[in-house]
Amino acid sequence: MVELPDLAVWIRHLLRQIPMGKVMTYGQVARLMGNITAARYIGEYARRHDHTNECPCHRLVRQTGELGLYVSGETREKETRLRAEGVIFKGDHVDLKQSGWQPDGDLFNSPLTELHEYQESICRAVKTSPLTGPIKLIAGVDLAYPKKGIGQAACVILNARTLKVEHELIQRSSISFPYISGYLAFRELPLLLSIWEELVRQNIEPDLIFVDGNGQLHPRKAGIASCLGVEINKPTIGIGKSLLCGSVPKGDETERPVLFQNETIGMAITSRRSQKPYYVSVGHRLTLAEAVDWTHRAGKQKKHRLPEPIFLADRLSRQ
DNA sequence: GCGACAG
DNA sequence: ATCTTGTCGC
């Protein structure tokens, strides 16, 4: 795994550069960080970070000039502070033409751009050749968040033929990296790797792992299932409960391809249990057809919408 | 106004 | 992901 940047420290550093009387938009900050998709995280940061009275977070606003939420969701104090600093308003909106600000040059590194390099290396390392060797044990892994900043990972090991549960494992740890769409692995992979180490210590090695989250079904073809598979060199399957990227042709087929940039990166599966599909993709070391096939085998009881290993890991992680 | 985003 | 009451369906 790569060294994780401290995004909160990075934002704090940037905020200190915004001159009094000026503002930046959430999206501008996100772009500087390396990806516009982080804009929601910036907005989230604006209202939930460790705030002090000297904190200049009121200088973050929406692209429209609307103020957006201030610490703890309030807005009045934000407007008061901005007006006191001389920020120009048009009605209740900030006039971005006059009061918008951008740092000049590239004085800032882009922490997410560095993470893209890791994702590209994962993408290159993924193998989509057929499974080798027998599949006797399968696993499902997932995380829950029992408290803010604390993650709990669960791993359920099943007999691949009977689907009987043979082992259960839980591990808890603090989580510092935020959730940003497209960067889930940097939030959840460390704990998954840690639980994997514990499996190895106990001499339990599943032959195939279902991961709650996508594999190749990812804007850079490097979702968390692929990251885990490459890191531990095991076959993995990604299972997403909603669509991250790409498009699915309309129709009533139970299996429909997920198309992205002219290739099939996953399969939308509609089990008879629910109208809402879930999305299967290759994590590592198997073909998409095999991933779909194993997903069906692992859901043969048809008791739940999702394959059994994912359903069980999800439930266990919340305990 | 909408699109528009795993967990 | 989490926050939450009743409610619908098997």
Short mmCIF file of C-alpha atoms (C1' of nucleotides) in Angstrom, two decimals:
data_model
loop_
_atom_site.label_atom_id
_atom_site.label_comp_id
_atom_site.label_asym_id
_atom_site.label_seq_id
_atom_site.Cartn_x
_atom_site.Cartn_y
_atom_site.Cartn_z
CA MET A 1 0.00 0.00 0.00
CA VAL A 2 1.10 3.59 -0.51
CA GLU A 3 1.67 6.14 2.21
CA LEU A 4 -1.63 7.88 2.81
CA PRO A 5 -1.68 11.68 2.62
CA ASP A 6 -3.28 13.54 5.52
CA LEU A 7 -6.02 15.34 3.63
CA ALA A 8 -7.22 17.35 6.63
CA VAL A 9 -3.74 18.79 7.14
CA TRP A 10 -3.52 19.58 3.45
CA ILE A 11 -6.85 21.45 3.52
CA ARG A 12 -5.86 23.38 6.64
CA HIS A 13 -2.66 24.46 4.90
CA LEU A 14 -4.59 25.64 1.85
CA LEU A 15 -7.21 27.46 3.93
CA ARG A 16 -4.50 29.51 5.61
CA GLN A 17 -3.46 30.86 2.19
CA ILE A 18 -6.88 32.28 1.31
CA PRO A 19 -6.61 36.06 1.87
CA MET A 20 -9.03 37.78 4.21
CA GLY A 21 -12.02 39.00 2.21
CA LYS A 22 -11.67 36.22 -0.36
CA VAL A 23 -13.23 32.77 -0.76
CA MET A 24 -12.68 29.53 -2.64
CA THR A 25 -15.33 27.07 -3.80
CA TYR A 26 -15.48 23.45 -2.67
CA GLY A 27 -14.85 22.36 -6.26
CA GLN A 28 -11.74 24.54 -6.65
CA VAL A 29 -10.25 22.98 -3.55
CA ALA A 30 -11.15 19.53 -4.81
CA ARG A 31 -9.48 20.19 -8.17
CA LEU A 32 -6.34 21.36 -6.42
CA MET A 33 -6.48 18.20 -4.38
CA GLY A 34 -6.44 16.22 -7.62
CA ASN A 35 -10.05 15.34 -8.45
CA ILE A 36 -13.29 17.30 -8.71
CA THR A 37 -15.17 14.30 -7.29
CA ALA A 38 -13.71 15.20 -3.90
CA ALA A 39 -15.91 18.34 -3.84
CA ARG A 40 -18.48 16.64 -1.65
CA TYR A 41 -15.79 15.65 0.78
CA ILE A 42 -14.64 19.29 0.98
CA GLY A 43 -18.20 20.32 1.79
CA GLU A 44 -18.35 17.56 4.37
CA TYR A 45 -15.05 18.71 5.82
CA ALA A 46 -16.33 22.29 6.03
CA ARG A 47 -19.02 21.37 8.53
CA ARG A 48 -17.49 18.42 10.39
CA HIS A 49 -13.78 19.16 10.89
CA ASP A 50 -12.09 20.04 14.16
CA HIS A 51 -13.03 23.69 14.24
CA THR A 52 -11.46 26.40 16.37
CA ASN A 53 -12.38 30.06 16.60
CA GLU A 54 -9.38 31.02 14.44
CA CYS A 55 -10.24 28.49 11.73
CA PRO A 56 -10.80 30.21 8.35
CA CYS A 57 -13.19 27.55 7.04
CA HIS A 58 -15.87 30.19 6.46
CA ARG A 59 -13.90 31.08 3.31
CA LEU A 60 -15.22 27.97 1.57
CA VAL A 61 -18.45 28.41 -0.40
CA ARG A 62 -20.45 26.71 -3.14
CA GLN A 63 -19.79 27.21 -6.84
CA THR A 64 -23.03 29.21 -7.10
CA GLY A 65 -21.88 31.68 -4.48
CA GLU A 66 -24.28 30.20 -1.93
CA LEU A 67 -22.61 29.98 1.44
CA GLY A 68 -23.06 26.29 2.06
CA LEU A 69 -23.12 24.92 5.56
CA TYR A 70 -20.87 26.19 8.34
CA VAL A 71 -19.61 24.30 11.36
CA SER A 72 -22.36 22.06 12.76
CA GLY A 73 -24.63 22.93 9.85
CA GLU A 74 -25.29 26.56 10.77
CA THR A 75 -24.97 29.43 8.24
CA ARG A 76 -25.57 32.73 10.03
CA GLU A 77 -22.10 32.97 11.60
CA LYS A 78 -20.51 32.19 8.23
CA GLU A 79 -22.20 35.17 6.61
CA THR A 80 -21.32 37.43 9.55
CA ARG A 81 -17.66 36.51 9.32
CA LEU A 82 -17.48 36.93 5.54
CA ARG A 83 -19.19 40.32 5.62
CA ALA A 84 -16.91 41.46 8.43
CA GLU A 85 -13.91 40.58 6.25
CA GLY A 86 -15.19 42.64 3.33
CA VAL A 87 -16.36 39.81 1.07
CA ILE A 88 -18.68 41.25 -1.63
CA PHE A 89 -22.25 39.91 -1.65
CA LYS A 90 -24.98 39.95 -4.27
CA GLY A 91 -28.05 39.47 -2.11
CA ASP A 92 -27.32 36.44 0.04
CA HIS A 93 -24.75 35.03 -2.40
CA VAL A 94 -21.05 35.75 -2.45
CA ASP A 95 -19.97 37.61 -5.60
CA LEU A 96 -17.34 35.18 -6.80
CA LYS A 97 -16.24 37.47 -9.63
CA GLN A 98 -15.05 39.98 -7.08
CA SER A 99 -14.29 37.87 -4.02
CA GLY A 100 -13.23 34.55 -5.50
CA TRP A 101 -9.62 33.55 -5.06
CA GLN A 102 -7.23 30.96 -6.55
CA PRO A 103 -3.63 30.30 -5.53
CA ASP A 104 -1.29 31.13 -8.40
CA GLY A 105 1.10 28.68 -9.96
CA ASP A 106 1.30 25.19 -8.56
CA LEU A 107 2.44 25.86 -5.03
CA PHE A 108 0.41 22.91 -3.92
CA ASN A 109 1.00 19.26 -4.42
CA SER A 110 -2.11 17.26 -5.31
CA PRO A 111 -2.48 14.45 -2.79
CA LEU A 112 -5.07 12.52 -4.84
CA THR A 113 -2.91 12.63 -7.95
CA GLU A 114 -0.26 10.71 -6.06
CA LEU A 115 -2.84 8.08 -5.21
CA HIS A 116 -3.73 7.73 -8.89
CA GLU A 117 -0.26 6.35 -9.51
CA TYR A 118 -0.92 3.56 -7.04
CA GLN A 119 -4.26 2.85 -8.71
CA GLU A 120 -2.62 2.73 -12.12
CA SER A 121 -0.07 0.23 -10.86
CA ILE A 122 -2.89 -1.92 -9.49
CA CYS A 123 -4.73 -1.69 -12.81
CA ARG A 124 -1.63 -2.92 -14.64
CA ALA A 125 -1.09 -5.76 -12.17
CA VAL A 126 -4.62 -7.19 -12.32
CA LYS A 127 -4.83 -10.56 -14.05
CA THR A 128 -8.06 -11.63 -15.72
CA SER A 129 -6.93 -15.10 -16.69
CA PRO A 130 -9.00 -18.12 -15.53
CA LEU A 131 -8.84 -19.49 -12.01
CA THR A 132 -6.13 -22.01 -11.28
CA GLY A 133 -6.42 -24.71 -8.66
CA PRO A 134 -9.48 -25.86 -6.73
CA ILE A 135 -11.78 -23.49 -4.82
CA LYS A 136 -12.53 -25.09 -1.47
CA LEU A 137 -12.90 -22.11 0.82
CA ILE A 138 -14.51 -18.82 -0.11
CA ALA A 139 -14.57 -15.65 1.95
CA GLY A 140 -16.59 -12.46 2.24
CA VAL A 141 -15.15 -9.24 3.68
CA ASP A 142 -16.79 -5.96 4.64
CA LEU A 143 -16.43 -2.97 6.95
CA ALA A 144 -18.85 -1.12 9.19
CA TYR A 145 -18.35 2.06 11.19
CA PRO A 146 -19.60 1.59 14.75
CA LYS A 147 -18.35 5.05 15.78
CA LYS A 148 -17.00 8.05 13.91
CA GLY A 149 -13.39 7.34 13.02
CA ILE A 150 -13.58 3.66 13.99
CA GLY A 151 -13.90 0.88 11.43
CA GLN A 152 -14.79 -2.73 12.10
CA ALA A 153 -13.82 -5.29 9.49
CA ALA A 154 -15.43 -8.70 9.29
CA CYS A 155 -14.40 -11.78 7.38
CA VAL A 156 -16.58 -14.84 6.96
CA ILE A 157 -15.10 -18.05 5.59
CA LEU A 158 -17.43 -20.58 4.01
CA ASN A 159 -17.12 -24.02 2.56
CA ALA A 160 -17.37 -23.36 -1.19
CA ARG A 161 -19.52 -26.42 -1.83
CA THR A 162 -21.90 -26.45 1.13
CA LEU A 163 -21.75 -22.71 1.94
CA LYS A 164 -21.49 -23.67 5.58
CA VAL A 165 -19.69 -21.06 7.69
CA GLU A 166 -16.35 -22.38 8.91
CA HIS A 167 -14.69 -19.30 10.42
CA GLU A 168 -15.58 -15.77 11.46
CA LEU A 169 -13.14 -12.97 12.17
CA ILE A 170 -13.56 -9.38 13.36
CA GLN A 171 -11.05 -6.59 13.72
CA ARG A 172 -11.40 -2.96 14.80
CA SER A 173 -9.16 0.01 14.11
CA SER A 174 -9.20 3.78 13.80
CA ILE A 175 -9.77 5.03 10.27
CA SER A 176 -8.30 8.38 9.23
CA PHE A 177 -8.77 8.55 5.48
CA PRO A 178 -12.20 9.88 4.45
CA TYR A 179 -14.65 8.31 2.06
CA ILE A 180 -14.23 9.84 -1.38
CA SER A 181 -15.88 8.17 -4.36
CA GLY A 182 -13.16 6.39 -6.34
CA TYR A 183 -10.78 6.22 -3.36
CA LEU A 184 -12.53 3.71 -1.13
CA ALA A 185 -9.49 1.44 -0.99
CA PHE A 186 -7.43 4.07 0.79
CA ARG A 187 -10.02 4.15 3.54
CA GLU A 188 -10.75 0.45 3.92
CA LEU A 189 -7.83 -1.53 2.55
CA PRO A 190 -5.49 -1.13 5.54
CA LEU A 191 -7.99 -2.85 7.82
CA LEU A 192 -8.69 -5.56 5.25
CA LEU A 193 -4.96 -6.24 4.94
CA SER A 194 -4.70 -6.43 8.69
CA ILE A 195 -7.52 -8.96 8.93
CA TRP A 196 -5.84 -10.93 6.14
CA GLU A 197 -2.64 -11.10 8.17
CA GLU A 198 -4.64 -12.54 11.01
CA LEU A 199 -6.07 -15.20 8.69
CA VAL A 200 -2.58 -16.12 7.58
CA ARG A 201 -1.46 -16.36 11.22
CA GLN A 202 -4.30 -18.77 11.88
CA ASN A 203 -3.37 -20.74 8.78
CA ILE A 204 -6.74 -20.12 7.14
CA GLU A 205 -6.40 -19.24 3.48
CA PRO A 206 -9.54 -18.89 1.38
CA ASP A 207 -9.16 -19.60 -2.33
CA LEU A 208 -11.53 -16.85 -3.46
CA ILE A 209 -12.61 -13.63 -1.72
CA PHE A 210 -15.80 -11.63 -2.24
CA VAL A 211 -15.24 -7.96 -1.45
CA ASP A 212 -17.94 -5.42 -0.63
CA GLY A 213 -16.96 -2.84 -3.26
CA ASN A 214 -15.93 -3.01 -6.91
CA GLY A 215 -12.94 -4.45 -8.70
CA GLN A 216 -12.40 -3.34 -12.31
CA LEU A 217 -15.72 -1.54 -12.21
CA HIS A 218 -13.95 1.67 -11.31
CA PRO A 219 -13.06 4.93 -13.13
CA ARG A 220 -9.39 3.86 -13.17
CA LYS A 221 -10.09 0.13 -13.16
CA ALA A 222 -8.62 -0.21 -9.68
CA GLY A 223 -11.40 -0.67 -7.14
CA ILE A 224 -10.84 -2.04 -3.67
CA ALA A 225 -11.41 -5.66 -4.71
CA SER A 226 -8.57 -5.37 -7.22
CA CYS A 227 -6.31 -3.60 -4.72
CA LEU A 228 -6.87 -6.36 -2.16
CA GLY A 229 -6.38 -9.14 -4.71
CA VAL A 230 -3.12 -7.73 -6.04
CA GLU A 231 -1.79 -6.93 -2.55
CA ILE A 232 -2.32 -10.46 -1.25
CA ASN A 233 -2.07 -12.22 -4.61
CA LYS A 234 -5.42 -14.01 -4.32
CA PRO A 235 -8.46 -14.26 -6.59
CA THR A 236 -11.03 -11.61 -5.63
CA ILE A 237 -14.50 -10.64 -6.83
CA GLY A 238 -15.93 -7.15 -6.42
CA ILE A 239 -19.58 -6.76 -5.42
CA GLY A 240 -21.12 -3.30 -5.59
CA LYS A 241 -24.63 -2.48 -4.41
CA SER A 242 -24.90 0.59 -6.62
CA LEU A 243 -23.28 1.66 -9.86
CA LEU A 244 -20.03 3.61 -9.53
CA CYS A 245 -19.37 4.35 -13.20
CA GLY A 246 -20.32 3.17 -16.66
CA SER A 247 -23.77 2.41 -18.03
CA VAL A 248 -26.05 -0.60 -18.22
CA PRO A 249 -28.29 -1.24 -21.27
CA LYS A 250 -32.00 -1.11 -20.53
CA GLY A 251 -33.80 -4.45 -20.47
CA ASP A 252 -35.22 -7.19 -18.29
CA GLU A 253 -32.30 -9.60 -18.60
CA THR A 254 -30.96 -10.90 -15.28
CA GLU A 255 -27.41 -10.26 -16.46
CA ARG A 256 -26.51 -7.06 -18.28
CA PRO A 257 -23.01 -5.77 -19.07
CA VAL A 258 -21.64 -2.62 -17.48
CA LEU A 259 -20.06 -0.61 -20.32
CA PHE A 260 -17.37 1.96 -19.70
CA GLN A 261 -15.05 3.53 -22.27
CA ASN A 262 -15.98 0.92 -24.88
CA GLU A 263 -15.35 -2.12 -22.71
CA THR A 264 -17.27 -4.40 -20.40
CA ILE A 265 -15.96 -3.87 -16.90
CA GLY A 266 -18.63 -5.68 -14.94
CA MET A 267 -22.05 -7.29 -14.92
CA ALA A 268 -25.30 -6.00 -13.45
CA ILE A 269 -27.12 -8.91 -11.85
CA THR A 270 -30.77 -8.84 -10.94
CA SER A 271 -31.53 -11.71 -8.60
CA ARG A 272 -35.15 -12.78 -8.31
CA ARG A 273 -35.04 -11.51 -4.78
CA SER A 274 -35.10 -7.85 -5.74
CA GLN A 275 -35.57 -5.55 -8.71
CA LYS A 276 -32.45 -3.63 -7.73
CA PRO A 277 -29.37 -5.11 -9.38
CA TYR A 278 -25.98 -5.54 -7.81
CA TYR A 279 -22.76 -5.24 -9.75
CA VAL A 280 -20.12 -7.94 -10.14
CA SER A 281 -16.64 -7.25 -11.42
CA VAL A 282 -13.26 -8.92 -11.60
CA GLY A 283 -11.05 -8.13 -8.68
CA HIS A 284 -8.04 -10.24 -9.55
CA ARG A 285 -7.01 -13.59 -11.02
CA LEU A 286 -10.25 -14.74 -12.64
CA THR A 287 -12.43 -13.96 -15.66
CA LEU A 288 -15.63 -11.94 -15.48
CA ALA A 289 -17.60 -15.05 -16.52
CA GLU A 290 -16.08 -16.95 -13.60
CA ALA A 291 -16.81 -14.09 -11.23
CA VAL A 292 -20.47 -14.10 -12.31
CA ASP A 293 -20.62 -17.89 -12.05
CA TRP A 294 -19.19 -17.94 -8.54
CA THR A 295 -21.50 -15.15 -7.53
CA HIS A 296 -24.44 -17.34 -8.51
CA ARG A 297 -23.05 -20.37 -6.74
CA ALA A 298 -22.54 -18.30 -3.62
CA GLY A 299 -26.13 -17.12 -3.68
CA LYS A 300 -27.84 -20.38 -4.52
CA GLN A 301 -30.12 -20.36 -1.49
CA LYS A 302 -31.67 -17.20 -2.95
CA LYS A 303 -32.47 -16.02 0.53
CA HIS A 304 -30.85 -12.63 0.09
CA ARG A 305 -30.29 -10.16 -2.69
CA LEU A 306 -26.51 -10.39 -2.36
CA PRO A 307 -24.22 -13.43 -2.51
CA GLU A 308 -24.05 -15.18 0.86
CA PRO A 309 -20.43 -14.31 1.76
CA ILE A 310 -21.16 -10.60 1.31
CA PHE A 311 -24.45 -10.76 3.16
CA LEU A 312 -22.83 -12.55 6.10
CA ALA A 313 -19.75 -10.32 6.23
CA ASP A 314 -21.95 -7.24 6.12
CA ARG A 315 -24.06 -8.52 9.01
CA LEU A 316 -21.06 -9.61 11.07
CA SER A 317 -19.25 -6.29 10.60
CA ARG A 318 -22.19 -4.50 12.22
CA GLN A 319 -22.18 -6.66 15.31
"C1'" DG B 1 -32.90 22.13 -13.28
"C1'" DC B 2 -30.41 18.08 -13.89
"C1'" DG B 3 -26.76 15.06 -14.21
"C1'" DA B 4 -23.83 12.81 -10.53
"C1'" DC B 5 -20.35 9.33 -7.95
"C1'" DA B 6 -18.58 1.98 -4.46
"C1'" DG B 7 -18.63 2.50 1.08
"C1'" DA C 1 -21.19 4.13 5.63
"C1'" DT C 2 -24.59 6.24 9.35
"C1'" DC C 3 -28.84 8.54 11.09
"C1'" DT C 4 -33.99 6.33 12.25
"C1'" DT C 5 -40.33 4.36 12.84
"C1'" DG C 6 -43.27 2.25 11.13
"C1'" DT C 7 -44.52 -0.71 7.62
"C1'" DC C 8 -44.85 -4.10 3.91
"C1'" DG C 9 -44.10 -8.83 2.39
"C1'" DC C 10 -42.80 -13.58 2.87
#
